mmCIF file of C-alpha atoms in Angstrom:
data_model
loop_
_atom_site.group_PDB
_atom_site.id
_atom_site.type_symbol
_atom_site.label_atom_id
_atom_site.label_comp_id
_atom_site.label_asym_id
_atom_site.label_seq_id
_atom_site.Cartn_x
_atom_site.Cartn_y
_atom_site.Cartn_z
ATOM 1 C CA MET A 1 0.000 0.000 0.000
ATOM 2 C CA ASP A 2 1.226 3.485 -0.873
ATOM 3 C CA VAL A 3 2.541 5.318 2.223
ATOM 4 C CA PHE A 4 0.244 8.289 1.543
ATOM 5 C CA ILE A 5 -2.825 6.024 1.381
ATOM 6 C CA TRP A 6 -1.698 4.150 4.487
ATOM 7 C CA ILE A 7 -1.349 7.391 6.470
ATOM 8 C CA LEU A 8 -4.783 8.550 5.349
ATOM 9 C CA ASP A 9 -6.264 5.190 6.305
ATOM 10 C CA VAL A 10 -4.739 5.282 9.798
ATOM 11 C CA VAL A 11 -5.848 8.883 10.418
ATOM 12 C CA GLY A 12 -9.364 8.100 9.182
ATOM 13 C CA THR A 13 -9.543 4.959 11.325
ATOM 14 C CA ILE A 14 -8.477 6.842 14.446
ATOM 15 C CA ALA A 15 -10.885 9.710 13.761
ATOM 16 C CA PHE A 16 -13.883 7.462 13.167
ATOM 17 C CA SER A 17 -13.017 5.251 16.147
ATOM 18 C CA ILE A 18 -12.971 8.301 18.422
ATOM 19 C CA SER A 19 -16.293 9.368 16.931
ATOM 20 C CA GLY A 20 -17.868 5.960 17.549
ATOM 21 C CA ALA A 21 -16.445 5.693 21.060
ATOM 22 C CA MET A 22 -17.740 9.147 21.995
ATOM 23 C CA VAL A 23 -21.245 8.263 20.807
ATOM 24 C CA GLY A 24 -21.081 5.057 22.849
ATOM 25 C CA ILE A 25 -19.993 6.983 25.938
ATOM 26 C CA ARG A 26 -22.803 9.490 25.443
ATOM 27 C CA LYS A 27 -25.231 6.554 25.243
ATOM 28 C CA LYS A 28 -23.849 5.262 28.583
ATOM 29 C CA MET A 29 -22.381 2.061 27.120
ATOM 30 C CA ASP A 30 -19.768 0.123 29.069
ATOM 31 C CA LEU A 31 -16.156 -0.250 27.926
ATOM 32 C CA PHE A 32 -16.923 -3.238 25.713
ATOM 33 C CA GLY A 33 -19.829 -1.466 24.041
ATOM 34 C CA VAL A 34 -17.720 1.640 23.473
ATOM 35 C CA CYS A 35 -14.942 -0.483 21.961
ATOM 36 C CA VAL A 36 -17.346 -2.310 19.640
ATOM 37 C CA LEU A 37 -18.941 0.947 18.500
ATOM 38 C CA GLY A 38 -15.522 2.456 17.817
ATOM 39 C CA VAL A 39 -14.463 -0.528 15.715
ATOM 40 C CA VAL A 40 -17.747 -0.662 13.810
ATOM 41 C CA THR A 41 -17.612 3.056 13.019
ATOM 42 C CA ALA A 42 -14.022 2.800 11.807
ATOM 43 C CA THR A 43 -14.429 -0.362 9.718
ATOM 44 C CA GLY A 44 -18.099 -0.569 8.781
ATOM 45 C CA GLY A 45 -17.846 1.648 5.707
ATOM 46 C CA GLY A 46 -14.831 -0.225 4.386
ATOM 47 C CA MET A 47 -16.531 -3.578 4.925
ATOM 48 C CA THR A 48 -19.606 -2.430 3.014
ATOM 49 C CA ARG A 49 -17.390 -1.073 0.238
ATOM 50 C CA ASP A 50 -15.561 -4.382 -0.091
ATOM 51 C CA ILE A 51 -18.831 -6.295 -0.329
ATOM 52 C CA VAL A 52 -20.022 -3.999 -3.134
ATOM 53 C CA LEU A 53 -16.697 -4.415 -4.972
ATOM 54 C CA GLY A 54 -16.731 -8.193 -4.586
ATOM 55 C CA ILE A 55 -13.714 -8.309 -2.252
ATOM 56 C CA ASN A 56 -14.342 -11.497 -0.284
ATOM 57 C CA PRO A 57 -13.698 -11.706 2.581
ATOM 58 C CA PRO A 58 -13.614 -7.955 3.281
ATOM 59 C CA ARG A 59 -10.147 -6.602 4.029
ATOM 60 C CA MET A 60 -10.842 -6.029 7.714
ATOM 61 C CA PHE A 61 -10.882 -9.821 8.121
ATOM 62 C CA THR A 62 -7.654 -10.470 6.206
ATOM 63 C CA ASN A 63 -5.689 -7.556 7.685
ATOM 64 C CA SER A 64 -6.579 -6.853 11.290
ATOM 65 C CA THR A 65 -4.453 -3.688 11.591
ATOM 66 C CA ASP A 66 -7.395 -1.288 11.233
ATOM 67 C CA VAL A 67 -9.451 -3.271 13.739
ATOM 68 C CA LEU A 68 -6.630 -3.218 16.291
ATOM 69 C CA ILE A 69 -6.007 0.508 15.774
ATOM 70 C CA ALA A 70 -9.723 1.228 16.165
ATOM 71 C CA ALA A 71 -10.030 -0.917 19.301
ATOM 72 C CA VAL A 72 -7.013 0.643 21.025
ATOM 73 C CA THR A 73 -8.188 4.139 20.066
ATOM 74 C CA ALA A 74 -11.673 3.490 21.453
ATOM 75 C CA ILE A 75 -10.260 2.184 24.744
ATOM 76 C CA LEU A 76 -7.934 5.186 25.100
ATOM 77 C CA THR A 77 -10.835 7.528 24.313
ATOM 78 C CA PHE A 78 -12.901 5.858 27.039
ATOM 79 C CA ILE A 79 -10.085 6.260 29.581
ATOM 80 C CA VAL A 80 -9.398 9.905 28.707
ATOM 81 C CA ILE A 81 -13.055 10.934 28.826
ATOM 82 C CA HIS A 82 -13.613 8.952 32.025
ATOM 83 C CA TYR A 83 -10.964 10.952 33.885
ATOM 84 C CA ALA A 84 -11.839 14.246 32.198
ATOM 85 C CA ASN A 85 -15.493 13.779 33.132
ATOM 86 C CA LYS A 86 -14.593 13.189 36.772
ATOM 87 C CA LYS A 87 -13.014 16.635 36.955
ATOM 88 C CA LYS A 88 -15.500 18.582 34.820
ATOM 89 C CA GLN A 89 -18.755 16.676 35.049
ATOM 90 C CA THR A 90 -20.929 19.784 35.400
ATOM 91 C CA HIS A 91 -18.784 22.134 33.353
ATOM 92 C CA VAL A 92 -20.757 23.523 30.381
ATOM 93 C CA GLY A 93 -17.536 24.153 28.461
ATOM 94 C CA PHE A 94 -16.647 20.456 28.738
ATOM 95 C CA ARG A 95 -19.938 19.415 27.141
ATOM 96 C CA GLU A 96 -19.479 21.950 24.349
ATOM 97 C CA MET A 97 -15.930 20.725 23.726
ATOM 98 C CA TYR A 98 -17.219 17.146 23.706
ATOM 99 C CA SER A 99 -19.697 17.975 20.925
ATOM 100 C CA LEU A 100 -17.056 19.883 18.961
ATOM 101 C CA VAL A 101 -14.518 17.053 19.115
ATOM 102 C CA LEU A 102 -17.192 14.552 18.086
ATOM 103 C CA PHE A 103 -18.114 16.704 15.083
ATOM 104 C CA VAL A 104 -14.493 17.228 14.030
ATOM 105 C CA MET A 105 -13.577 13.527 14.298
ATOM 106 C CA ASP A 106 -16.712 12.473 12.442
ATOM 107 C CA THR A 107 -16.073 14.999 9.677
ATOM 108 C CA LEU A 108 -12.397 14.058 9.344
ATOM 109 C CA GLY A 109 -13.232 10.371 9.068
ATOM 110 C CA LEU A 110 -15.973 11.136 6.573
ATOM 111 C CA ALA A 111 -13.651 13.120 4.300
ATOM 112 C CA ILE A 112 -10.781 10.636 4.387
ATOM 113 C CA PHE A 113 -12.800 7.481 3.921
ATOM 114 C CA THR A 114 -14.758 8.965 1.031
ATOM 115 C CA VAL A 115 -11.627 9.387 -1.072
ATOM 116 C CA ILE A 116 -10.065 6.141 0.170
ATOM 117 C CA GLY A 117 -13.185 4.354 -1.076
ATOM 118 C CA ILE A 118 -12.530 5.769 -4.540
ATOM 119 C CA GLU A 119 -8.866 4.717 -4.413
ATOM 120 C CA VAL A 120 -9.770 1.143 -3.436
ATOM 121 C CA ALA A 121 -12.402 0.979 -6.174
ATOM 122 C CA LEU A 122 -9.901 2.162 -8.789
ATOM 123 C CA ALA A 123 -7.287 -0.313 -7.561
ATOM 124 C CA THR A 124 -9.806 -3.154 -7.675
ATOM 125 C CA ARG A 125 -11.632 -2.146 -10.853
ATOM 126 C CA PRO A 126 -9.577 0.339 -12.942
ATOM 127 C CA ASP A 127 -12.354 0.523 -15.536
ATOM 128 C CA ALA A 128 -15.078 1.285 -12.981
ATOM 129 C CA GLY A 129 -17.662 3.823 -14.114
ATOM 130 C CA ASN A 130 -17.949 7.197 -12.422
ATOM 131 C CA PHE A 131 -21.279 6.313 -10.811
ATOM 132 C CA LEU A 132 -19.758 3.264 -9.123
ATOM 133 C CA LEU A 133 -16.822 5.339 -7.893
ATOM 134 C CA VAL A 134 -19.093 8.000 -6.389
ATOM 135 C CA PHE A 135 -21.335 5.362 -4.819
ATOM 136 C CA VAL A 136 -18.437 3.406 -3.334
ATOM 137 C CA GLY A 137 -16.752 6.586 -2.064
ATOM 138 C CA THR A 138 -19.969 7.727 -0.413
ATOM 139 C CA ILE A 139 -20.792 4.381 1.183
ATOM 140 C CA THR A 140 -17.233 4.091 2.512
ATOM 141 C CA GLY A 141 -17.608 7.517 4.100
ATOM 142 C CA VAL A 142 -21.062 7.143 5.622
ATOM 143 C CA GLY A 143 -21.290 3.383 6.196
ATOM 144 C CA GLY A 144 -19.524 3.277 9.537
ATOM 145 C CA GLY A 145 -21.465 6.219 10.944
ATOM 146 C CA LEU A 146 -24.729 4.692 9.743
ATOM 147 C CA LEU A 147 -24.008 1.414 11.553
ATOM 148 C CA ARG A 148 -22.866 3.359 14.633
ATOM 149 C CA ASP A 149 -26.118 5.294 14.859
ATOM 150 C CA MET A 150 -28.269 2.203 14.265
ATOM 151 C CA MET A 151 -26.437 0.244 16.965
ATOM 152 C CA SER A 152 -26.755 3.133 19.430
ATOM 153 C CA GLU A 153 -30.483 3.512 18.679
ATOM 154 C CA SER A 154 -30.118 6.988 17.177
ATOM 155 C CA ILE A 155 -31.722 8.360 14.031
ATOM 156 C CA PRO A 156 -28.831 7.968 11.552
ATOM 157 C CA TYR A 157 -26.997 11.278 11.215
ATOM 158 C CA ILE A 158 -26.937 10.769 7.460
ATOM 159 C CA PHE A 159 -30.708 11.280 7.308
ATOM 160 C CA GLN A 160 -31.215 14.355 9.417
ATOM 161 C CA LYS A 161 -28.643 17.147 9.529
ATOM 162 C CA HIS A 162 -25.536 19.012 8.443
ATOM 163 C CA ILE A 163 -25.338 17.904 4.792
ATOM 164 C CA TYR A 164 -23.721 14.569 5.646
ATOM 165 C CA ALA A 165 -23.920 12.208 2.666
ATOM 166 C CA THR A 166 -24.311 15.138 0.281
ATOM 167 C CA ALA A 167 -20.852 16.376 1.284
ATOM 168 C CA CYS A 168 -19.436 12.924 0.478
ATOM 169 C CA ILE A 169 -21.077 12.891 -2.943
ATOM 170 C CA VAL A 170 -19.729 16.341 -3.819
ATOM 171 C CA GLY A 171 -16.242 15.466 -2.567
ATOM 172 C CA ALA A 172 -16.257 12.194 -4.509
ATOM 173 C CA VAL A 173 -17.371 13.934 -7.721
ATOM 174 C CA ILE A 174 -14.648 16.583 -7.346
ATOM 175 C CA CYS A 175 -12.015 13.897 -6.756
ATOM 176 C CA ILE A 176 -13.080 12.022 -9.898
ATOM 177 C CA ILE A 177 -13.177 15.199 -12.018
ATOM 178 C CA PHE A 178 -9.641 16.119 -10.973
ATOM 179 C CA TYR A 179 -8.357 12.598 -11.595
ATOM 180 C CA ARG A 180 -10.170 11.589 -14.770
ATOM 181 C CA LYS A 181 -11.028 14.868 -16.478
ATOM 182 C CA LEU A 182 -8.134 17.107 -15.480
ATOM 183 C CA ASN A 183 -5.529 14.311 -15.360
ATOM 184 C CA ILE A 184 -4.291 15.324 -11.911
ATOM 185 C CA SER A 185 -2.486 12.630 -9.899
ATOM 186 C CA LEU A 186 -4.738 10.445 -7.759
ATOM 187 C CA ASN A 187 -3.104 11.536 -4.487
ATOM 188 C CA ILE A 188 -3.664 15.225 -5.240
ATOM 189 C CA SER A 189 -7.205 14.508 -6.440
ATOM 190 C CA MET A 190 -7.916 12.690 -3.176
ATOM 191 C CA ILE A 191 -6.617 15.604 -1.131
ATOM 192 C CA VAL A 192 -8.807 18.056 -3.052
ATOM 193 C CA GLY A 193 -11.857 15.793 -2.691
ATOM 194 C CA ALA A 194 -11.282 15.354 1.040
ATOM 195 C CA ILE A 195 -10.860 19.108 1.540
ATOM 196 C CA ALA A 196 -14.141 19.668 -0.292
ATOM 197 C CA VAL A 197 -15.926 17.361 2.165
ATOM 198 C CA LEU A 198 -14.331 19.131 5.127
ATOM 199 C CA VAL A 199 -15.253 22.599 3.843
ATOM 200 C CA ILE A 200 -18.854 21.666 3.044
ATOM 201 C CA ARG A 201 -19.349 20.053 6.455
ATOM 202 C CA ALA A 202 -17.785 23.017 8.260
ATOM 203 C CA LEU A 203 -19.942 25.509 6.365
ATOM 204 C CA ALA A 204 -23.044 23.390 6.927
ATOM 205 C CA ALA A 205 -22.441 23.381 10.672
ATOM 206 C CA GLN A 206 -21.539 27.069 10.851
ATOM 207 C CA LEU A 207 -24.360 28.308 8.617
ATOM 208 C CA ARG A 208 -26.842 25.636 9.712
ATOM 209 C CA TRP A 209 -27.316 24.219 6.231
ATOM 210 C CA ASN A 210 -29.761 21.335 6.133
ATOM 211 C CA LEU A 211 -31.726 19.714 3.349
ATOM 212 C CA PRO A 212 -35.498 20.431 3.418
ATOM 213 C CA THR A 213 -37.699 18.349 5.702
ATOM 214 C CA ILE A 214 -41.478 18.088 6.156
ATOM 215 C CA HIS A 215 -42.933 18.471 9.631
ATOM 216 C CA LEU A 216 -46.352 16.836 9.934
ATOM 217 C CA ASP A 217 -48.800 17.565 12.731
ATOM 218 C CA GLU A 218 -50.669 14.799 14.563
ATOM 219 C CA GLU A 219 -53.412 14.750 11.910
ATOM 220 C CA GLY A 220 -50.903 14.233 9.096
ATOM 221 C CA LYS A 221 -51.103 17.780 7.763
ATOM 222 C CA SER A 222 -47.923 19.670 6.865
#
């Protein structure tokens, strides 16, 4: 594996594992539950991607490095937050920082795994169509978070706020345009695509961008 891709993969795994662990802690799960949620968040998107691409068994089962990194990260996150919470349990600033770190880690993992999904798809199927590349990039980005939210009994983040999957789609399209239309190197194209996801997510949070929703009253009238 290219060193650049490996570094991205490790950073994305750590970011998503922290995200999953923090959701588990917020849901009052024990250490094992937090660890499982961290691993699922970090590897779930990649596993889904591999199934779509026909990689059998998925890479997480043939190379346990990502699983081990995710598990250790989740355990360390649990320990750090446990001791931090003891000191600042009622501190409003601590709760705000908690939400900010969760958002940043989730967004970082989303951006990195979106473009890694495209890289894996191209390595597996060099002649893959653009639609497949966008789909695989998006599912790699959002898959882990989707499983995390379902396992923690939350409405999946992808369906409710902050331009989640939409940011992945835009970032994936930009990455493909740079690589296939502008003939920019794949590594540079991935960086540009990941930055696009980060910028869109940051703007969505800051400016409160959300896709339209319909709010029905009890009688079913909008």
